Amino acid sequence: MPYIQLRDRQYPLGKGQLRVGTGAHADVRVPGDASESAQALVDVGGDDQATLRRASPNAVVKVNGVLLGAEPTPLIHGDKIEIGGVELLFGDDRSAGSTQYLGAPRAGSRPGAQSPDRVTETTGGRLVSLVDGREYAIGEGGVTIGRDASCDVVVPATEVSRRHANISPGVGGYLLTDLSTNGVLVNGERVPKTRTLGRGDMIRIGGEEFRFHADAAGMNAEAVARSNMNATTAHRAARIVPPPPPAPEPTPGAASAALPQAPAPVHPAAVAEAASGAPAGQGATTSRAPLAVAEILNEGVLKGKRFEIFTPLTHVGRGAHNDISIPDDSVSESHAKIQKREAGWFVVDMDSTNGTYVGGRRITSERQLIGSPDIRFGGIKMIFQVAAAPMDDAKSTRAITGMPRGQPRSAPTPAARPASAPSSIVGDPVEPPPAGRGLGWVWLGIVILVIGTMVFVLWGRG
């Protein structure tokens, strides 16, 4: 039977409706202002499936730390409900029955010393579920994993003990302690009793798997931030396009003075920079407005780091060759790509090891990004937001058509034309030289004279 638990007291949920809140007439009374009415309603159907909804549009209700919207949400075993700053637990006896013993898994060889790059500090610890993509931060008090609804990480399965395992900061990193009947597997090996976790360890409890992450040992927050800043600076420097070569000096002489000078080749970067108002030789990212922005949401040294997207195709991964380079072990070298198409923005997974998630769900190939969704690459969660639409679509280059002759043209601003660029940019109409306007009449006269002479000679012979 489903139930709501407030501190040490459980309220069974029969079929029908249950009012929860601070009001005096609430079925489950939460400490607070008694003059208020119930803030939440729990409905239980014939299949004992419970759903939660707000009792009024102004009620503030959170489920697992997320504000509840206008639509009701189904409750699952272990959900945390917050009303008026007080946390309640939702549980179901069907998921919290007795533990089913499956036989101890075969223990592997005892793991040796960890490699130095996997040793962690006791900061930044978190678990990422590879089933639903949820992320659980490991605070100073640690986290408890188990079947019971009061656990920090709830795994509702009969082979999982009520309190199956505990992960907490210890000497030399984070320590996992097995409290269960059926055991815990780390990287496919059963934990004898305790084990110090390393970065990227895979933890299996029942039928669910979690990947462990934490800050690397010997690398404090300031060093990590400095390393990230240096990597970003070097990456941007590699993407700067060199300025166009200066136009060749004209050769002195009468022949060159009489003929119009052909415009020197224009570097594509000069055209893009002229249109954006940036001086030649500077990266376009310093002046152009971004098409979209991605920001890291994870707690830790990377939180708040922003990546501006300037091109319709952006590569994401751990390697420095990517447009968005994320220095985290859970991110593959070439993890995914973000692409702008006619229908909108899409994220495409590049067969990454730890997967790409949109809105908490793992994608198999690609997924369209609608609104401002959260995207998770491995263990790094980001919020993706599309910037205000520019004047012209960024998917292609638009040629500027010439204006009718005689129509005045406004002079370009000094910033719109690089000093080293030629006097005419691709797309501008080039006026023919005045000296060539009378040559057509001269040639026409010569042709008429030749034809007349030939007619006269033939006529005389006849």
Tab-separated table of C-alpha atoms in Angstrom:
chain	number	residue	atom	x	y	z
A	1	MET	CA	0.000	0.000	0.000
A	2	PRO	CA	1.338	3.499	-0.760
A	3	TYR	CA	1.983	5.897	2.097
A	4	ILE	CA	3.189	9.397	2.978
A	5	GLN	CA	5.813	9.635	5.713
A	6	LEU	CA	6.310	12.779	7.794
A	7	ARG	CA	9.321	12.382	10.047
A	8	ASP	CA	8.697	9.038	11.838
A	9	ARG	CA	4.972	8.790	11.175
A	10	GLN	CA	3.430	7.071	8.160
A	11	TYR	CA	0.017	7.933	6.668
A	12	PRO	CA	-1.443	5.067	4.591
A	13	LEU	CA	-2.998	6.157	1.308
A	14	GLY	CA	-6.282	4.460	0.534
A	15	LYS	CA	-8.116	4.870	-2.739
A	16	GLY	CA	-9.368	8.403	-3.122
A	17	GLN	CA	-7.927	11.779	-2.274
A	18	LEU	CA	-5.633	12.953	0.532
A	19	ARG	CA	-5.050	16.629	1.417
A	20	VAL	CA	-1.533	17.615	2.457
A	21	GLY	CA	-0.517	21.016	3.827
A	22	THR	CA	-0.279	23.358	6.803
A	23	GLY	CA	-4.025	23.977	7.101
A	24	ALA	CA	-6.010	22.677	10.039
A	25	HIS	CA	-8.267	20.599	7.787
A	26	ALA	CA	-5.408	18.799	6.004
A	27	ASP	CA	-5.348	15.002	6.265
A	28	VAL	CA	-1.541	15.122	6.541
A	29	ARG	CA	-0.734	18.196	8.612
A	30	VAL	CA	2.595	19.886	7.912
A	31	PRO	CA	3.981	22.330	10.505
A	32	GLY	CA	3.202	25.907	9.468
A	33	ASP	CA	0.419	28.477	9.203
A	34	ALA	CA	-2.811	26.753	10.237
A	35	SER	CA	-4.959	29.398	8.561
A	36	GLU	CA	-3.863	28.252	5.109
A	37	SER	CA	-5.666	25.532	3.206
A	38	ALA	CA	-4.059	22.352	1.935
A	39	GLN	CA	-1.259	22.983	-0.572
A	40	ALA	CA	-1.216	19.575	-2.280
A	41	LEU	CA	-3.623	16.784	-3.165
A	42	VAL	CA	-2.642	13.118	-3.507
A	43	ASP	CA	-5.003	10.993	-5.597
A	44	VAL	CA	-4.824	7.179	-5.481
A	45	GLY	CA	-6.507	5.220	-8.278
A	46	GLY	CA	-7.794	1.688	-8.497
A	47	ASP	CA	-4.339	0.331	-9.364
A	48	ASP	CA	-2.883	2.001	-6.228
A	49	GLN	CA	-0.981	4.448	-8.477
A	50	ALA	CA	-0.624	7.768	-6.649
A	51	THR	CA	-0.435	11.170	-8.347
A	52	LEU	CA	0.373	14.539	-6.804
A	53	ARG	CA	-1.035	17.926	-7.843
A	54	ARG	CA	-1.243	21.416	-6.434
A	55	ALA	CA	-4.382	22.290	-4.465
A	56	SER	CA	-4.342	25.864	-5.799
A	57	PRO	CA	-2.475	27.736	-8.550
A	58	ASN	CA	-0.449	29.689	-5.975
A	59	ALA	CA	0.641	26.670	-3.930
A	60	VAL	CA	4.388	26.020	-3.827
A	61	VAL	CA	5.114	22.291	-3.957
A	62	LYS	CA	8.405	20.625	-4.877
A	63	VAL	CA	9.068	17.033	-5.897
A	64	ASN	CA	12.707	15.941	-5.610
A	65	GLY	CA	13.739	19.602	-5.497
A	66	VAL	CA	11.803	20.590	-8.654
A	67	LEU	CA	8.784	22.899	-8.527
A	68	LEU	CA	5.537	21.131	-9.365
A	69	GLY	CA	3.717	22.701	-12.324
A	70	ALA	CA	0.046	22.859	-13.175
A	71	GLU	CA	-0.081	19.245	-14.375
A	72	PRO	CA	-0.194	16.360	-11.846
A	73	THR	CA	2.816	14.088	-11.576
A	74	PRO	CA	2.880	10.367	-10.735
A	75	LEU	CA	4.684	9.449	-7.530
A	76	ILE	CA	7.208	6.643	-7.340
A	77	HIS	CA	8.742	4.969	-4.329
A	78	GLY	CA	11.330	7.244	-2.745
A	79	ASP	CA	10.077	10.600	-4.065
A	80	LYS	CA	10.710	13.560	-1.772
A	81	ILE	CA	7.842	16.075	-1.463
A	82	GLU	CA	8.541	19.521	-0.029
A	83	ILE	CA	5.764	21.775	1.323
A	84	GLY	CA	6.469	24.881	3.358
A	85	GLY	CA	10.107	23.908	3.752
A	86	VAL	CA	9.163	20.533	5.285
A	87	GLU	CA	10.120	17.321	3.483
A	88	LEU	CA	7.798	14.323	3.244
A	89	LEU	CA	8.559	10.921	1.771
A	90	PHE	CA	6.382	8.893	-0.536
A	91	GLY	CA	6.720	5.130	-0.270
A	92	ASP	CA	5.049	1.955	-1.435
A	93	ASP	CA	5.113	-1.307	0.520
A	94	ARG	CA	5.165	-3.228	-2.740
A	95	SER	CA	8.623	-1.786	-3.437
A	96	ALA	CA	9.833	-1.907	0.158
A	97	GLY	CA	9.042	-5.507	1.095
A	98	SER	CA	11.529	-8.069	2.327
A	99	THR	CA	14.855	-8.469	0.606
A	100	GLN	CA	15.052	-11.332	-1.880
A	101	TYR	CA	18.351	-13.192	-1.577
A	102	LEU	CA	19.771	-13.943	-5.025
A	103	GLY	CA	23.031	-15.574	-4.039
A	104	ALA	CA	26.240	-13.708	-3.544
A	105	PRO	CA	27.945	-12.589	-6.746
A	106	ARG	CA	31.333	-14.111	-7.391
A	107	ALA	CA	34.038	-11.907	-5.971
A	108	GLY	CA	36.748	-10.866	-8.385
A	109	SER	CA	40.394	-10.352	-7.684
A	110	ARG	CA	41.168	-7.792	-5.045
A	111	PRO	CA	41.755	-4.441	-6.746
A	112	GLY	CA	45.235	-3.046	-6.518
A	113	ALA	CA	46.320	0.529	-6.043
A	114	GLN	CA	44.457	3.090	-8.092
A	115	SER	CA	46.173	5.014	-10.843
A	116	PRO	CA	47.120	8.564	-9.754
A	117	ASP	CA	44.715	10.210	-12.206
A	118	ARG	CA	41.735	8.423	-10.566
A	119	VAL	CA	42.471	9.345	-6.938
A	120	THR	CA	40.027	11.969	-5.637
A	121	GLU	CA	39.690	14.685	-3.067
A	122	THR	CA	36.744	14.654	-0.649
A	123	THR	CA	35.001	17.405	-2.615
A	124	GLY	CA	32.753	17.454	-5.659
A	125	GLY	CA	31.459	13.917	-5.108
A	126	ARG	CA	28.366	12.895	-7.066
A	127	LEU	CA	26.591	9.850	-8.468
A	128	VAL	CA	25.010	9.849	-11.920
A	129	SER	CA	22.361	7.199	-12.634
A	130	LEU	CA	22.867	5.511	-15.985
A	131	VAL	CA	19.214	4.425	-15.978
A	132	ASP	CA	17.309	7.723	-15.753
A	133	GLY	CA	20.131	10.284	-15.785
A	134	ARG	CA	19.454	11.646	-12.299
A	135	GLU	CA	22.365	13.156	-10.418
A	136	TYR	CA	22.927	12.878	-6.663
A	137	ALA	CA	25.407	15.127	-4.849
A	138	ILE	CA	27.442	13.568	-2.033
A	139	GLY	CA	27.666	16.038	0.822
A	140	GLU	CA	29.779	15.997	3.958
A	141	GLY	CA	27.352	13.571	5.618
A	142	GLY	CA	27.489	11.166	2.681
A	143	VAL	CA	24.588	9.406	0.955
A	144	THR	CA	22.731	6.179	1.695
A	145	ILE	CA	21.563	3.949	-1.143
A	146	GLY	CA	18.774	1.431	-0.636
A	147	ARG	CA	15.195	0.322	-1.106
A	148	ASP	CA	13.740	2.286	1.795
A	149	ALA	CA	12.038	5.557	0.896
A	150	SER	CA	14.114	7.454	3.468
A	151	CYS	CA	17.375	6.723	1.617
A	152	ASP	CA	19.085	9.518	-0.284
A	153	VAL	CA	19.244	7.346	-3.417
A	154	VAL	CA	16.271	4.982	-3.695
A	155	VAL	CA	16.547	1.806	-5.789
A	156	PRO	CA	13.115	0.085	-5.617
A	157	ALA	CA	13.978	-3.568	-6.225
A	158	THR	CA	13.503	-6.693	-4.126
A	159	GLU	CA	17.178	-7.689	-4.409
A	160	VAL	CA	18.186	-4.337	-2.899
A	161	SER	CA	18.340	-4.073	0.880
A	162	ARG	CA	16.476	-1.343	2.737
A	163	ARG	CA	19.842	0.280	3.416
A	164	HIS	CA	22.139	-1.261	0.874
A	165	ALA	CA	25.278	0.890	0.839
A	166	ASN	CA	26.758	4.132	2.063
A	167	ILE	CA	29.199	6.529	0.396
A	168	SER	CA	30.868	9.190	2.520
A	169	PRO	CA	34.058	11.272	2.569
A	170	GLY	CA	36.944	9.467	4.234
A	171	VAL	CA	40.709	9.419	4.422
A	172	GLY	CA	42.123	9.618	0.906
A	173	GLY	CA	38.821	10.101	-0.903
A	174	TYR	CA	35.268	8.766	-0.808
A	175	LEU	CA	34.634	5.452	0.949
A	176	LEU	CA	31.900	3.008	-0.140
A	177	THR	CA	30.606	0.687	2.586
A	178	ASP	CA	28.502	-2.378	1.726
A	179	LEU	CA	25.578	-2.829	4.165
A	180	SER	CA	23.600	-5.298	2.069
A	181	THR	CA	22.698	-8.951	1.702
A	182	ASN	CA	23.345	-9.258	-2.023
A	183	GLY	CA	26.444	-7.117	-2.253
A	184	VAL	CA	27.700	-4.171	-4.300
A	185	LEU	CA	29.710	-4.387	-7.526
A	186	VAL	CA	32.326	-1.772	-8.433
A	187	ASN	CA	33.676	-2.107	-11.960
A	188	GLY	CA	32.272	-5.657	-12.048
A	189	GLU	CA	33.930	-6.785	-8.784
A	190	ARG	CA	32.173	-7.306	-5.483
A	191	VAL	CA	33.227	-4.988	-2.675
A	192	PRO	CA	34.523	-7.093	0.272
A	193	LYS	CA	33.212	-4.605	2.837
A	194	THR	CA	34.629	-1.175	2.087
A	195	ARG	CA	36.384	0.366	-0.862
A	196	THR	CA	37.858	3.756	-1.703
A	197	LEU	CA	36.269	4.944	-4.926
A	198	GLY	CA	38.151	6.349	-7.899
A	199	ARG	CA	37.033	8.820	-10.534
A	200	GLY	CA	34.800	7.176	-13.104
A	201	ASP	CA	34.088	4.011	-11.066
A	202	MET	CA	30.947	2.126	-12.105
A	203	ILE	CA	28.781	1.087	-9.127
A	204	ARG	CA	26.070	-1.537	-9.608
A	205	ILE	CA	23.336	-2.000	-7.002
A	206	GLY	CA	20.546	-4.365	-7.940
A	207	GLY	CA	19.641	-3.668	-11.545
A	208	GLU	CA	20.816	-0.042	-11.550
A	209	GLU	CA	24.239	1.382	-12.322
A	210	PHE	CA	25.778	4.636	-11.148
A	211	ARG	CA	28.973	6.380	-12.235
A	212	PHE	CA	31.014	8.078	-9.518
A	213	HIS	CA	32.700	11.454	-10.000
A	214	ALA	CA	34.712	13.732	-7.708
A	215	ASP	CA	37.437	16.366	-7.864
A	216	ALA	CA	40.863	15.027	-8.796
A	217	ALA	CA	43.383	14.725	-5.971
A	218	GLY	CA	45.957	17.502	-5.695
A	219	MET	CA	43.989	19.849	-7.925
A	220	ASN	CA	42.118	22.458	-5.952
A	221	ALA	CA	39.418	24.681	-7.325
A	222	GLU	CA	41.797	27.505	-8.226
A	223	ALA	CA	44.082	25.177	-10.177
A	224	VAL	CA	41.166	23.583	-12.013
A	225	ALA	CA	39.762	26.978	-12.959
A	226	ARG	CA	43.189	28.155	-14.151
A	227	SER	CA	43.649	24.980	-16.202
A	228	ASN	CA	40.243	25.377	-17.806
A	229	MET	CA	40.930	29.039	-18.586
A	230	ASN	CA	44.270	28.215	-20.214
A	231	ALA	CA	42.725	25.436	-22.292
A	232	THR	CA	39.938	27.735	-23.447
A	233	THR	CA	42.385	30.513	-24.346
A	234	ALA	CA	44.579	28.149	-26.343
A	235	HIS	CA	41.550	26.665	-28.087
A	236	ARG	CA	40.244	30.081	-29.092
A	237	ALA	CA	43.688	31.155	-30.278
A	238	ALA	CA	43.832	28.103	-32.537
A	239	ARG	CA	40.533	29.124	-34.121
A	240	ILE	CA	41.598	32.717	-34.968
A	241	VAL	CA	41.797	33.198	-38.728
A	242	PRO	CA	44.953	35.040	-39.914
A	243	PRO	CA	44.400	38.447	-41.525
A	244	PRO	CA	44.215	38.682	-45.313
A	245	PRO	CA	47.464	39.440	-47.149
A	246	PRO	CA	47.970	43.114	-48.095
A	247	ALA	CA	47.174	44.144	-51.657
A	248	PRO	CA	50.244	44.183	-53.969
A	249	GLU	CA	51.803	47.536	-54.771
A	250	PRO	CA	50.874	48.800	-58.271
A	251	THR	CA	53.666	48.682	-60.849
A	252	PRO	CA	54.522	52.197	-62.082
A	253	GLY	CA	54.199	52.833	-65.829
A	254	ALA	CA	51.915	54.289	-68.452
A	255	ALA	CA	50.295	50.943	-69.321
A	256	SER	CA	49.391	50.152	-65.736
A	257	ALA	CA	48.106	53.680	-65.200
A	258	ALA	CA	45.768	53.430	-68.210
A	259	LEU	CA	44.240	50.065	-67.234
A	260	PRO	CA	41.952	49.647	-64.203
A	261	GLN	CA	43.536	47.730	-61.317
A	262	ALA	CA	41.845	44.388	-60.555
A	263	PRO	CA	40.825	44.077	-56.898
A	264	ALA	CA	43.088	41.906	-54.776
A	265	PRO	CA	41.661	38.601	-53.463
A	266	VAL	CA	39.582	39.108	-50.350
A	267	HIS	CA	39.959	36.610	-47.490
A	268	PRO	CA	36.582	35.126	-46.417
A	269	ALA	CA	37.334	36.141	-42.830
A	270	ALA	CA	37.661	39.770	-43.936
A	271	VAL	CA	34.141	39.717	-45.411
A	272	ALA	CA	32.690	38.142	-42.239
A	273	GLU	CA	34.574	40.569	-40.010
A	274	ALA	CA	33.597	43.555	-42.185
A	275	ALA	CA	29.950	42.568	-41.852
A	276	SER	CA	30.261	42.169	-38.072
A	277	GLY	CA	32.339	45.288	-37.526
A	278	ALA	CA	35.410	43.447	-36.200
A	279	PRO	CA	38.932	44.415	-37.281
A	280	ALA	CA	40.724	41.998	-39.579
A	281	GLY	CA	42.718	39.301	-37.868
A	282	GLN	CA	40.588	39.134	-34.704
A	283	GLY	CA	38.443	36.108	-33.856
A	284	ALA	CA	34.840	36.507	-34.830
A	285	THR	CA	33.799	35.292	-31.397
A	286	THR	CA	34.953	38.568	-29.868
A	287	SER	CA	32.357	40.727	-31.668
A	288	ARG	CA	29.571	38.616	-33.156
A	289	ALA	CA	26.455	37.824	-31.197
A	290	PRO	CA	26.236	34.092	-30.339
A	291	LEU	CA	23.534	31.890	-31.850
A	292	ALA	CA	23.086	29.965	-28.587
A	293	VAL	CA	24.634	29.555	-25.129
A	294	ALA	CA	25.320	26.401	-23.069
A	295	GLU	CA	26.048	26.676	-19.329
A	296	ILE	CA	27.227	23.964	-16.911
A	297	LEU	CA	24.855	23.320	-13.985
A	298	ASN	CA	26.910	20.777	-12.003
A	299	GLU	CA	28.095	21.704	-8.553
A	300	GLY	CA	31.865	22.145	-8.385
A	301	VAL	CA	34.570	24.164	-10.076
A	302	LEU	CA	32.915	23.928	-13.502
A	303	LYS	CA	29.541	25.280	-12.331
A	304	GLY	CA	28.466	28.357	-14.252
A	305	LYS	CA	31.005	27.921	-17.042
A	306	ARG	CA	29.418	29.294	-20.245
A	307	PHE	CA	30.076	28.299	-23.833
A	308	GLU	CA	28.903	30.636	-26.593
A	309	ILE	CA	27.940	28.967	-29.872
A	310	PHE	CA	28.680	30.976	-33.018
A	311	THR	CA	28.354	28.365	-35.761
A	312	PRO	CA	25.513	26.064	-36.896
A	313	LEU	CA	27.664	22.988	-36.106
A	314	THR	CA	29.357	22.669	-32.699
A	315	HIS	CA	31.332	19.646	-31.507
A	316	VAL	CA	31.283	18.660	-27.823
A	317	GLY	CA	33.808	16.426	-26.067
A	318	ARG	CA	36.761	16.112	-23.735
A	319	GLY	CA	39.376	16.669	-26.438
A	320	ALA	CA	40.812	20.131	-27.032
A	321	HIS	CA	39.845	19.914	-30.717
A	322	ASN	CA	36.155	20.310	-29.842
A	323	ASP	CA	34.328	23.637	-29.969
A	324	ILE	CA	33.016	22.919	-26.456
A	325	SER	CA	35.840	21.199	-24.573
A	326	ILE	CA	34.795	19.761	-21.188
A	327	PRO	CA	37.671	18.437	-19.032
A	328	ASP	CA	35.752	15.634	-17.302
A	329	ASP	CA	36.418	11.867	-17.298
A	330	SER	CA	32.751	11.053	-17.968
A	331	VAL	CA	32.825	12.924	-21.285
A	332	SER	CA	34.151	11.072	-24.336
A	333	GLU	CA	36.935	12.495	-26.492
A	334	SER	CA	34.361	13.249	-29.218
A	335	HIS	CA	31.073	12.994	-27.352
A	336	ALA	CA	28.318	14.746	-29.338
A	337	LYS	CA	27.506	17.597	-31.673
A	338	ILE	CA	24.939	20.391	-31.548
A	339	GLN	CA	23.540	21.288	-34.952
A	340	LYS	CA	21.228	24.021	-36.266
A	341	ARG	CA	18.913	22.898	-39.067
A	342	GLU	CA	15.832	24.192	-40.859
A	343	ALA	CA	13.556	22.630	-38.208
A	344	GLY	CA	15.568	23.997	-35.262
A	345	TRP	CA	18.443	22.879	-33.010
A	346	PHE	CA	19.380	19.216	-32.559
A	347	VAL	CA	21.867	17.330	-30.380
A	348	VAL	CA	23.447	14.215	-31.899
A	349	ASP	CA	25.234	11.573	-29.815
A	350	MET	CA	28.525	10.400	-31.362
A	351	ASP	CA	28.456	6.861	-29.884
A	352	SER	CA	29.741	8.176	-26.561
A	353	THR	CA	30.577	5.815	-23.709
A	354	ASN	CA	28.390	7.399	-21.022
A	355	GLY	CA	25.643	8.700	-23.282
A	356	THR	CA	23.879	11.979	-23.974
A	357	TYR	CA	20.688	12.872	-22.102
A	358	VAL	CA	18.007	15.479	-22.886
A	359	GLY	CA	15.569	16.275	-20.107
A	360	GLY	CA	16.856	13.325	-18.076
A	361	ARG	CA	16.306	10.751	-20.854
A	362	ARG	CA	19.124	9.117	-22.776
A	363	ILE	CA	18.989	9.581	-26.535
A	364	THR	CA	19.883	6.792	-28.943
A	365	SER	CA	20.894	8.928	-31.918
A	366	GLU	CA	19.615	12.502	-31.919
A	367	ARG	CA	16.953	14.690	-30.292
A	368	GLN	CA	15.517	18.098	-31.140
A	369	LEU	CA	16.108	20.799	-28.528
A	370	ILE	CA	12.834	22.581	-27.822
A	371	GLY	CA	12.642	25.487	-25.388
A	372	SER	CA	15.554	25.664	-22.947
A	373	PRO	CA	16.203	21.993	-22.107
A	374	ASP	CA	18.935	20.556	-19.929
A	375	ILE	CA	21.475	18.407	-21.758
A	376	ARG	CA	23.829	16.003	-20.004
A	377	PHE	CA	27.019	14.784	-21.627
A	378	GLY	CA	28.183	11.868	-19.476
A	379	GLY	CA	28.145	13.331	-15.973
A	380	ILE	CA	28.120	17.004	-16.995
A	381	LYS	CA	24.708	18.677	-17.088
A	382	MET	CA	24.207	21.887	-19.069
A	383	ILE	CA	21.339	24.234	-19.864
A	384	PHE	CA	20.970	25.094	-23.556
A	385	GLN	CA	19.420	28.405	-24.570
A	386	VAL	CA	18.942	29.821	-28.063
A	387	ALA	CA	19.966	33.469	-28.386
A	388	ALA	CA	17.819	36.147	-30.002
A	389	ALA	CA	17.457	35.545	-33.739
A	390	PRO	CA	19.962	37.582	-35.798
A	391	MET	CA	18.930	39.716	-38.796
A	392	ASP	CA	19.961	37.012	-41.242
A	393	ASP	CA	19.950	33.267	-40.756
A	394	ALA	CA	23.425	32.012	-39.911
A	395	LYS	CA	23.136	28.799	-41.887
A	396	SER	CA	24.451	30.278	-45.157
A	397	THR	CA	26.278	33.244	-46.653
A	398	ARG	CA	24.052	35.770	-48.400
A	399	ALA	CA	25.400	37.640	-51.461
A	400	ILE	CA	24.777	41.385	-51.494
A	401	THR	CA	23.163	42.412	-54.782
A	402	GLY	CA	24.267	45.591	-56.546
A	403	MET	CA	22.183	48.748	-56.285
A	404	PRO	CA	20.841	50.461	-59.441
A	405	ARG	CA	23.275	52.861	-61.024
A	406	GLY	CA	22.699	56.420	-59.966
A	407	GLN	CA	21.137	55.553	-56.629
A	408	PRO	CA	23.191	57.051	-53.780
A	409	ARG	CA	25.119	54.598	-51.590
A	410	SER	CA	25.746	55.364	-47.953
A	411	ALA	CA	29.392	55.404	-47.030
A	412	PRO	CA	30.511	52.470	-44.877
A	413	THR	CA	31.569	53.097	-41.332
A	414	PRO	CA	35.337	52.942	-40.629
A	415	ALA	CA	34.888	49.741	-38.597
A	416	ALA	CA	33.117	47.977	-41.457
A	417	ARG	CA	36.196	47.906	-43.714
A	418	PRO	CA	39.598	46.605	-42.581
A	419	ALA	CA	42.579	48.834	-43.222
A	420	SER	CA	44.312	46.120	-45.239
A	421	ALA	CA	41.244	45.228	-47.294
A	422	PRO	CA	40.990	46.442	-50.926
A	423	SER	CA	38.739	49.264	-51.977
A	424	SER	CA	36.014	46.921	-53.195
A	425	ILE	CA	34.525	43.974	-51.314
A	426	VAL	CA	32.961	40.956	-53.018
A	427	GLY	CA	29.367	41.785	-53.947
A	428	ASP	CA	29.856	45.559	-54.485
A	429	PRO	CA	29.151	46.763	-58.070
A	430	VAL	CA	32.312	47.990	-59.810
A	431	GLU	CA	31.856	51.000	-62.103
A	432	PRO	CA	33.644	50.659	-65.500
A	433	PRO	CA	36.437	53.165	-66.117
A	434	PRO	CA	35.279	56.394	-67.822
A	435	ALA	CA	38.048	56.134	-70.467
A	436	GLY	CA	36.472	52.977	-71.977
A	437	ARG	CA	33.044	54.432	-72.712
A	438	GLY	CA	34.047	55.815	-76.259
A	439	LEU	CA	35.882	52.699	-77.481
A	440	GLY	CA	32.642	51.020	-78.584
A	441	TRP	CA	31.811	53.761	-81.056
A	442	VAL	CA	35.313	53.655	-82.589
A	443	TRP	CA	35.088	49.909	-83.240
A	444	LEU	CA	31.590	50.253	-84.724
A	445	GLY	CA	32.856	52.852	-87.190
A	446	ILE	CA	35.757	50.624	-88.258
A	447	VAL	CA	33.396	47.690	-88.915
A	448	ILE	CA	31.052	49.842	-91.045
A	449	LEU	CA	34.010	51.184	-93.056
A	450	VAL	CA	35.342	47.681	-93.812
A	451	ILE	CA	31.915	46.412	-94.931
A	452	GLY	CA	31.378	49.443	-97.169
A	453	THR	CA	34.773	48.968	-98.859
A	454	MET	CA	34.045	45.293	-99.576
A	455	VAL	CA	30.654	46.127	-101.134
A	456	PHE	CA	32.197	48.844	-103.332
A	457	VAL	CA	34.944	46.491	-104.678
A	458	LEU	CA	32.462	43.678	-105.459
A	459	TRP	CA	30.063	46.114	-107.160
A	460	GLY	CA	32.915	47.491	-109.420
A	461	ARG	CA	33.897	43.991	-110.571
A	462	GLY	CA	30.355	43.267	-111.621
